[in-house]
mmCIF file of C-alpha atoms in Angstrom:
data_model
loop_
_atom_site.group_PDB
_atom_site.id
_atom_site.type_symbol
_atom_site.label_atom_id
_atom_site.label_comp_id
_atom_site.label_asym_id
_atom_site.label_seq_id
_atom_site.Cartn_x
_atom_site.Cartn_y
_atom_site.Cartn_z
ATOM 1 C CA MET A 1277 -0.194 0.160 0.224
ATOM 2 C CA VAL A 1278 3.095 2.315 0.953
ATOM 3 C CA ASN A 1279 4.236 1.481 -2.435
ATOM 4 C CA ALA A 1280 1.472 2.167 -4.508
ATOM 5 C CA ARG A 1281 1.292 5.534 -2.725
ATOM 6 C CA ALA A 1282 4.631 6.933 -3.580
ATOM 7 C CA LEU A 1283 4.453 5.395 -6.720
ATOM 8 C CA ALA A 1284 1.445 7.174 -7.132
ATOM 9 C CA ILE A 1285 2.931 10.484 -5.801
ATOM 10 C CA LEU A 1286 6.390 10.569 -7.560
ATOM 11 C CA THR A 1287 4.221 10.296 -11.127
ATOM 12 C CA PHE A 1288 2.457 13.011 -10.263
ATOM 13 C CA ILE A 1289 5.560 14.516 -9.375
ATOM 14 C CA CYS A 1290 6.836 13.459 -12.914
ATOM 15 C CA SER A 1291 3.463 14.842 -14.617
ATOM 16 C CA LEU A 1292 4.212 18.219 -13.369
ATOM 17 C CA THR A 1293 8.001 18.034 -14.430
ATOM 18 C CA ASP A 1294 6.772 17.333 -17.839
ATOM 19 C CA ALA A 1295 4.512 19.594 -17.961
ATOM 20 C CA ALA A 1296 5.444 23.061 -16.813
ATOM 21 C CA LYS A 1297 6.642 25.726 -18.699
ATOM 22 C CA LEU A 1298 7.195 29.496 -19.207
ATOM 23 C CA ASN A 1299 5.421 31.075 -21.811
ATOM 24 C CA ILE A 1300 8.769 32.561 -23.665
ATOM 25 C CA PRO A 1301 12.129 31.285 -23.314
ATOM 26 C CA LYS A 1302 14.126 34.970 -24.258
ATOM 27 C CA VAL A 1303 12.603 38.317 -23.603
ATOM 28 C CA LEU A 1304 13.903 41.299 -25.452
ATOM 29 C CA LEU A 1305 13.505 44.572 -23.070
ATOM 30 C CA PRO A 1306 14.118 48.045 -24.165
ATOM 31 C CA LEU A 1307 16.185 50.403 -22.259
ATOM 32 C CA ALA A 1308 14.238 53.707 -20.867
ATOM 33 C CA ARG A 1309 14.707 55.857 -18.048
ATOM 34 C CA SER A 1310 12.414 57.783 -17.515
ATOM 35 C CA THR A 1311 9.654 54.750 -17.573
ATOM 36 C CA LYS A 1312 9.708 51.155 -16.079
ATOM 37 C CA VAL A 1313 9.049 48.428 -18.805
ATOM 38 C CA ASN A 1314 7.573 45.060 -17.435
ATOM 39 C CA PHE A 1315 6.757 41.959 -19.347
ATOM 40 C CA THR A 1316 4.755 39.122 -17.374
ATOM 41 C CA LEU A 1317 6.535 35.572 -17.139
ATOM 42 C CA GLU A 1318 3.989 32.637 -16.530
ATOM 43 C CA ALA A 1319 4.192 28.456 -16.005
ATOM 44 C CA THR A 1320 2.025 26.259 -16.671
ATOM 45 C CA GLU A 1321 2.535 23.847 -14.099
ATOM 46 C CA GLY A 1322 3.295 24.429 -10.244
ATOM 47 C CA CYS A 1323 4.788 27.040 -8.074
ATOM 48 C CA TYR A 1324 7.713 29.289 -8.778
ATOM 49 C CA ARG A 1325 10.342 31.421 -6.669
ATOM 50 C CA TRP A 1326 11.763 33.465 -8.766
ATOM 51 C CA SER A 1327 15.172 35.140 -8.765
ATOM 52 C CA SER A 1328 17.382 37.134 -11.035
ATOM 53 C CA ASN A 1329 20.963 36.872 -11.463
ATOM 54 C CA ARG A 1330 21.578 39.950 -12.654
ATOM 55 C CA PRO A 1331 18.498 42.473 -10.631
ATOM 56 C CA GLU A 1332 20.339 45.504 -12.166
ATOM 57 C CA VAL A 1333 20.041 44.963 -15.622
ATOM 58 C CA ALA A 1334 16.259 43.031 -14.811
ATOM 59 C CA SER A 1335 14.288 42.108 -11.574
ATOM 60 C CA ILE A 1336 11.923 39.743 -11.494
ATOM 61 C CA GLU A 1337 9.083 39.662 -8.586
ATOM 62 C CA ALA A 1338 6.067 37.263 -8.603
ATOM 63 C CA VAL A 1339 2.821 37.943 -8.345
ATOM 64 C CA ASP A 1340 -0.203 36.341 -6.339
ATOM 65 C CA VAL A 1341 2.384 35.146 -4.091
ATOM 66 C CA ASP A 1342 -0.118 32.708 -2.321
ATOM 67 C CA GLU A 1343 0.709 30.896 2.057
ATOM 68 C CA CYS A 1344 3.973 28.963 0.232
ATOM 69 C CA GLN A 1345 5.358 32.702 -0.864
ATOM 70 C CA CYS A 1346 5.804 31.348 -4.198
ATOM 71 C CA SER A 1347 3.483 32.070 -7.356
ATOM 72 C CA HIS A 1348 3.137 30.689 -10.510
ATOM 73 C CA LYS A 1349 3.486 34.647 -12.328
ATOM 74 C CA ALA A 1350 6.310 37.064 -12.215
ATOM 75 C CA VAL A 1351 6.189 40.464 -13.574
ATOM 76 C CA LEU A 1352 9.885 40.842 -15.681
ATOM 77 C CA GLN A 1353 11.166 44.591 -14.890
ATOM 78 C CA ALA A 1354 14.032 46.068 -17.619
ATOM 79 C CA ARG A 1355 16.325 47.673 -14.798
ATOM 80 C CA SER A 1356 19.401 48.433 -17.043
ATOM 81 C CA THR A 1357 20.458 52.233 -17.584
ATOM 82 C CA GLN A 1358 23.679 51.032 -19.653
ATOM 83 C CA PRO A 1359 22.972 52.006 -23.175
ATOM 84 C CA SER A 1360 24.966 48.562 -24.362
ATOM 85 C CA ARG A 1361 22.888 45.054 -24.475
ATOM 86 C CA LEU A 1362 23.761 43.178 -20.896
ATOM 87 C CA THR A 1363 21.789 40.138 -20.267
ATOM 88 C CA SER A 1364 20.337 38.735 -17.075
ATOM 89 C CA ILE A 1365 19.267 35.062 -16.319
ATOM 90 C CA ILE A 1366 16.052 34.554 -14.718
ATOM 91 C CA LEU A 1367 15.227 31.206 -12.765
ATOM 92 C CA ALA A 1368 12.124 29.784 -11.152
ATOM 93 C CA GLU A 1369 12.441 26.413 -9.168
ATOM 94 C CA ASP A 1370 9.211 25.063 -8.370
ATOM 95 C CA ILE A 1371 8.965 24.769 -4.647
ATOM 96 C CA LEU A 1372 7.345 21.244 -4.246
ATOM 97 C CA THR A 1373 9.352 19.196 -7.043
ATOM 98 C CA GLY A 1374 12.895 20.988 -7.477
ATOM 99 C CA GLN A 1375 12.413 21.765 -11.241
ATOM 100 C CA VAL A 1376 13.662 24.468 -12.684
ATOM 101 C CA LEU A 1377 12.380 26.864 -15.538
ATOM 102 C CA ARG A 1378 14.920 29.622 -16.780
ATOM 103 C CA CYS A 1379 14.393 32.824 -19.119
ATOM 104 C CA ASP A 1380 16.932 34.769 -20.796
ATOM 105 C CA ALA A 1381 16.368 38.850 -20.136
ATOM 106 C CA ILE A 1382 17.798 41.019 -22.450
ATOM 107 C CA VAL A 1383 17.834 44.714 -22.079
ATOM 108 C CA ASP A 1384 19.104 46.491 -25.180
ATOM 109 C CA VAL A 1385 18.153 50.120 -27.230
ATOM 110 C CA ILE A 1386 15.659 50.810 -29.719
ATOM 111 C CA SER A 1387 17.750 51.774 -32.909
ATOM 112 C CA GLU A 1388 14.159 51.582 -35.279
ATOM 113 C CA ILE A 1389 11.188 51.957 -34.911
ATOM 114 C CA GLN A 1390 8.048 50.986 -37.734
ATOM 115 C CA ILE A 1391 4.241 51.053 -38.057
ATOM 116 C CA GLU A 1392 2.289 47.920 -37.981
ATOM 117 C CA SER A 1393 -0.990 47.770 -39.291
ATOM 118 C CA THR A 1394 -3.355 44.675 -40.928
ATOM 119 C CA THR A 1395 -5.013 47.648 -44.209
ATOM 120 C CA ARG A 1396 -3.603 50.576 -45.545
ATOM 121 C CA GLU A 1397 -6.884 51.477 -47.043
ATOM 122 C CA LEU A 1398 -10.156 52.861 -44.005
ATOM 123 C CA HIS A 1399 -13.026 53.187 -44.679
ATOM 124 C CA LEU A 1400 -15.596 56.601 -43.820
ATOM 125 C CA GLU A 1401 -17.491 55.965 -40.486
ATOM 126 C CA ASP A 1402 -16.297 52.008 -40.337
ATOM 127 C CA SER A 1403 -14.469 50.467 -37.673
ATOM 128 C CA PRO A 1404 -11.116 52.388 -36.591
ATOM 129 C CA LEU A 1405 -8.067 50.720 -37.585
ATOM 130 C CA GLU A 1406 -5.215 49.697 -35.350
ATOM 131 C CA LEU A 1407 -1.637 50.897 -35.397
ATOM 132 C CA LYS A 1408 1.146 49.243 -33.199
ATOM 133 C CA ILE A 1409 4.967 50.148 -32.640
ATOM 134 C CA HIS A 1410 7.350 47.318 -33.988
ATOM 135 C CA ALA A 1411 11.528 48.286 -32.709
ATOM 136 C CA LEU A 1412 14.158 46.432 -33.349
ATOM 137 C CA ASP A 1413 17.906 46.321 -32.234
ATOM 138 C CA SER A 1414 20.695 47.270 -33.868
ATOM 139 C CA GLU A 1415 20.642 43.755 -35.183
ATOM 140 C CA GLY A 1416 17.146 43.616 -36.039
ATOM 141 C CA ASN A 1417 15.148 42.027 -33.402
ATOM 142 C CA THR A 1418 12.236 42.688 -32.793
ATOM 143 C CA PHE A 1419 11.686 43.625 -28.533
ATOM 144 C CA SER A 1420 8.653 41.544 -26.822
ATOM 145 C CA THR A 1421 7.739 44.560 -25.900
ATOM 146 C CA LEU A 1422 6.940 48.380 -25.948
ATOM 147 C CA ALA A 1423 4.408 48.663 -22.090
ATOM 148 C CA SER A 1424 4.777 51.685 -20.907
ATOM 149 C CA LEU A 1425 7.106 53.479 -23.630
ATOM 150 C CA LEU A 1426 5.641 57.266 -24.171
ATOM 151 C CA PHE A 1427 5.405 57.704 -27.491
ATOM 152 C CA GLU A 1428 3.950 61.140 -30.189
ATOM 153 C CA TRP A 1429 1.330 60.069 -33.083
ATOM 154 C CA THR A 1430 0.446 62.822 -35.404
ATOM 155 C CA VAL A 1431 -1.035 63.145 -38.358
ATOM 156 C CA VAL A 1432 1.233 65.675 -40.787
ATOM 157 C CA LYS A 1433 1.302 67.145 -44.151
ATOM 158 C CA ASP A 1434 2.602 65.082 -46.628
ATOM 159 C CA ALA A 1435 5.433 66.076 -49.588
ATOM 160 C CA GLU A 1436 3.515 63.414 -52.179
ATOM 161 C CA MET A 1437 0.312 65.407 -51.711
ATOM 162 C CA ALA A 1438 1.497 68.431 -51.959
ATOM 163 C CA GLY A 1439 -1.623 69.445 -54.565
ATOM 164 C CA PHE A 1440 -4.478 68.081 -52.197
ATOM 165 C CA PRO A 1441 -3.892 71.400 -49.151
ATOM 166 C CA ASP A 1442 -6.183 69.353 -46.740
ATOM 167 C CA SER A 1443 -4.418 65.802 -46.592
ATOM 168 C CA TYR A 1444 -3.555 65.997 -43.393
ATOM 169 C CA ASN A 1445 -7.424 66.873 -42.395
ATOM 170 C CA THR A 1446 -8.848 63.740 -43.662
ATOM 171 C CA LEU A 1447 -7.698 61.576 -40.642
ATOM 172 C CA ARG A 1448 -7.994 61.596 -36.654
ATOM 173 C CA VAL A 1449 -6.121 59.708 -33.675
ATOM 174 C CA LEU A 1450 -8.725 58.087 -31.408
ATOM 175 C CA ARG A 1451 -8.161 56.989 -28.101
ATOM 176 C CA PHE A 1452 -9.443 53.386 -27.318
ATOM 177 C CA ALA A 1453 -11.855 55.087 -24.095
ATOM 178 C CA GLU A 1454 -13.776 56.727 -27.115
ATOM 179 C CA SER A 1455 -14.322 53.919 -28.822
ATOM 180 C CA ALA A 1456 -15.344 50.141 -28.642
ATOM 181 C CA TYR A 1457 -12.723 48.433 -28.145
ATOM 182 C CA THR A 1458 -10.553 47.150 -25.281
ATOM 183 C CA PRO A 1459 -6.930 47.755 -25.544
ATOM 184 C CA PRO A 1460 -3.767 46.414 -22.647
ATOM 185 C CA ALA A 1461 -4.299 47.802 -19.003
ATOM 186 C CA TYR A 1462 -1.064 49.832 -19.787
ATOM 187 C CA ILE A 1463 -2.370 51.774 -22.936
ATOM 188 C CA SER A 1464 -5.550 52.738 -20.845
ATOM 189 C CA GLU A 1465 -3.269 53.897 -18.004
ATOM 190 C CA MET A 1466 -1.781 55.964 -20.180
ATOM 191 C CA GLU A 1467 -5.174 57.442 -22.226
ATOM 192 C CA ARG A 1468 -6.307 58.349 -18.495
ATOM 193 C CA VAL A 1469 -3.039 60.953 -17.922
ATOM 194 C CA GLY A 1470 -3.124 62.116 -21.538
ATOM 195 C CA HIS A 1471 -0.444 59.994 -22.694
ATOM 196 C CA GLN A 1472 0.542 57.992 -25.866
ATOM 197 C CA GLY A 1473 1.522 54.715 -26.198
ATOM 198 C CA ASP A 1474 2.606 52.001 -28.631
ATOM 199 C CA ILE A 1475 -0.530 51.296 -29.558
ATOM 200 C CA ILE A 1476 -3.248 54.053 -31.216
ATOM 201 C CA LEU A 1477 -6.617 53.898 -33.025
ATOM 202 C CA VAL A 1478 -7.284 56.132 -35.998
ATOM 203 C CA SER A 1479 -10.543 56.836 -37.705
ATOM 204 C CA GLY A 1480 -11.147 58.302 -41.205
ATOM 205 C CA ILE A 1481 -12.776 61.867 -41.791
ATOM 206 C CA LYS A 1482 -13.095 62.386 -44.912
ATOM 207 C CA THR A 1483 -11.805 60.700 -47.835
ATOM 208 C CA GLY A 1484 -8.190 61.477 -49.065
ATOM 209 C CA HIS A 1485 -4.607 59.830 -48.039
ATOM 210 C CA ALA A 1486 -3.141 60.788 -44.646
ATOM 211 C CA LYS A 1487 0.548 60.657 -43.382
ATOM 212 C CA LEU A 1488 0.962 59.296 -39.813
ATOM 213 C CA LYS A 1489 4.210 60.363 -37.885
ATOM 214 C CA ALA A 1490 4.998 58.345 -34.332
ATOM 215 C CA LYS A 1491 7.890 59.413 -32.472
ATOM 216 C CA ILE A 1492 9.542 57.656 -28.880
ATOM 217 C CA GLN A 1493 9.694 60.221 -26.140
ATOM 218 C CA GLU A 1494 12.472 59.277 -24.545
ATOM 219 C CA ALA A 1495 15.242 61.515 -23.888
ATOM 220 C CA ILE A 1496 17.766 58.786 -24.944
ATOM 221 C CA TYR A 1497 15.968 57.853 -28.535
ATOM 222 C CA LYS A 1498 15.928 61.471 -29.941
ATOM 223 C CA ASP A 1499 18.381 60.496 -32.731
ATOM 224 C CA VAL A 1500 15.991 57.848 -33.394
ATOM 225 C CA GLY A 1501 14.254 58.658 -36.889
ATOM 226 C CA ALA A 1502 10.201 58.658 -36.313
ATOM 227 C CA ALA A 1503 8.328 56.086 -38.081
ATOM 228 C CA GLU A 1504 5.470 56.335 -40.536
ATOM 229 C CA VAL A 1505 2.764 55.237 -42.400
ATOM 230 C CA ARG A 1506 0.612 56.490 -45.416
ATOM 231 C CA LEU A 1507 -2.343 55.754 -45.088
ATOM 232 C CA LEU A 1508 -6.150 56.111 -48.089
ATOM 233 C CA ILE A 1509 -9.655 56.994 -46.398
ATOM 234 C CA LEU A 1510 -12.377 55.846 -48.863
ATOM 235 C CA GLU A 1511 -16.195 56.231 -49.197
ATOM 236 C CA ASN A 1512 -17.375 53.109 -48.031
ATOM 237 C CA ILE A 1513 -19.799 51.330 -50.248
ATOM 238 C CA LEU A 1514 -21.667 48.190 -51.241
ATOM 239 C CA LEU A 1515 -21.900 46.970 -54.797
ATOM 240 C CA SER A 1516 -25.559 44.838 -54.764
ATOM 241 C CA PRO A 1517 -26.338 42.349 -56.002
ATOM 242 C CA ALA A 1518 -22.443 41.984 -53.809
ATOM 243 C CA TYR A 1519 -21.672 37.751 -55.038
ATOM 244 C CA ASP A 1520 -20.179 36.682 -58.675
ATOM 245 C CA VAL A 1521 -23.013 36.862 -61.530
ATOM 246 C CA TYR A 1522 -22.037 35.141 -64.912
ATOM 247 C CA LEU A 1523 -23.593 36.529 -68.014
ATOM 248 C CA LEU A 1524 -24.556 35.552 -71.354
ATOM 249 C CA ALA A 1525 -23.611 37.670 -74.934
ATOM 250 C CA GLY A 1526 -26.120 40.454 -75.235
ATOM 251 C CA THR A 1527 -27.724 39.772 -71.598
ATOM 252 C CA SER A 1528 -26.585 42.619 -69.168
ATOM 253 C CA ILE A 1529 -27.546 43.003 -65.077
ATOM 254 C CA GLN A 1530 -28.363 46.234 -63.204
ATOM 255 C CA TYR A 1531 -25.296 47.524 -59.154
ATOM 256 C CA LYS A 1532 -27.528 49.321 -56.896
ATOM 257 C CA VAL A 1533 -24.273 51.414 -55.624
ATOM 258 C CA GLN A 1534 -25.586 52.146 -51.669
ATOM 259 C CA LYS A 1535 -23.627 54.102 -49.376
ATOM 260 C CA ILE A 1536 -22.605 52.810 -45.350
ATOM 261 C CA ARG A 1537 -22.557 55.078 -42.594
ATOM 262 C CA GLN A 1538 -21.467 53.100 -39.016
ATOM 263 C CA GLY A 1539 -22.606 49.430 -40.122
ATOM 264 C CA LYS A 1540 -25.719 50.401 -41.868
ATOM 265 C CA ILE A 1541 -27.208 51.096 -45.833
ATOM 266 C CA THR A 1542 -27.717 55.136 -46.338
ATOM 267 C CA GLY A 1543 -28.671 55.279 -49.256
ATOM 268 C CA GLU A 1544 -28.293 54.994 -52.692
ATOM 269 C CA LEU A 1545 -26.185 56.251 -54.529
ATOM 270 C CA ALA A 1546 -26.134 55.524 -58.228
ATOM 271 C CA PHE A 1547 -27.340 52.224 -60.947
ATOM 272 C CA ILE A 1548 -24.674 50.841 -63.328
ATOM 273 C CA GLN A 1549 -25.786 48.984 -65.736
ATOM 274 C CA ILE A 1550 -23.756 46.218 -67.701
ATOM 275 C CA LEU A 1551 -23.993 44.820 -70.611
ATOM 276 C CA ALA A 1552 -22.023 41.648 -71.786
ATOM 277 C CA PHE A 1553 -19.950 41.150 -75.008
ATOM 278 C CA ILE A 1554 -18.767 38.483 -76.397
#
């Protein structure tokens, strides 16, 4: 009976050992002096005590600590003040099995920023477009997070659109609080105090082209160039019927052009007659 119980306990411990994993093996955090950049490490199984071999580079603090003074989650924070690439090894030791999980926390300087988007086209009075900053180090590696870093987003005049004097009035930056979308918690907090982070929403005001610029608001990055993106704002129209139509030679079909505003059809713009030829 004792042997069976011991075997069951051993099997349970082994199953935990096999299953336990961290959510990420390496983290690249940006150097920052006016704010602290955090990243959450999380283990899938077990309860851990966390440590950093170089807390002056990156510190680690357990969250949701239980009565055993352990946790499956911890907040990693970039602490380095040196403008060079430094690494801290983060260890998480399971208090039950003794298993040790490792994550390398690297702190480095941002060399370049870019603006990511899912599309470069917006429609008037439609869902806003989310834009996000993508940051790279000198080797082209992507930073794991830019949480809490300050950015300035501005709509600027586009030299290539000099013939369209109102091109910079076609777009506006939208706060998440003004939308029906939920941002990460740090973005909500930044918006609450009037700051902009690495994620924003934009919405079209009128049709045309627009150019948006983003710049890091951190003194050590004053020489890092601004990221830019050009967007096209279109009238939101719908052809009816909207499906594929196959016509015989000499026959025709009439299409109806409808305008959509805020998800609703607000009116008909025109009718188009299409005639099929051989």
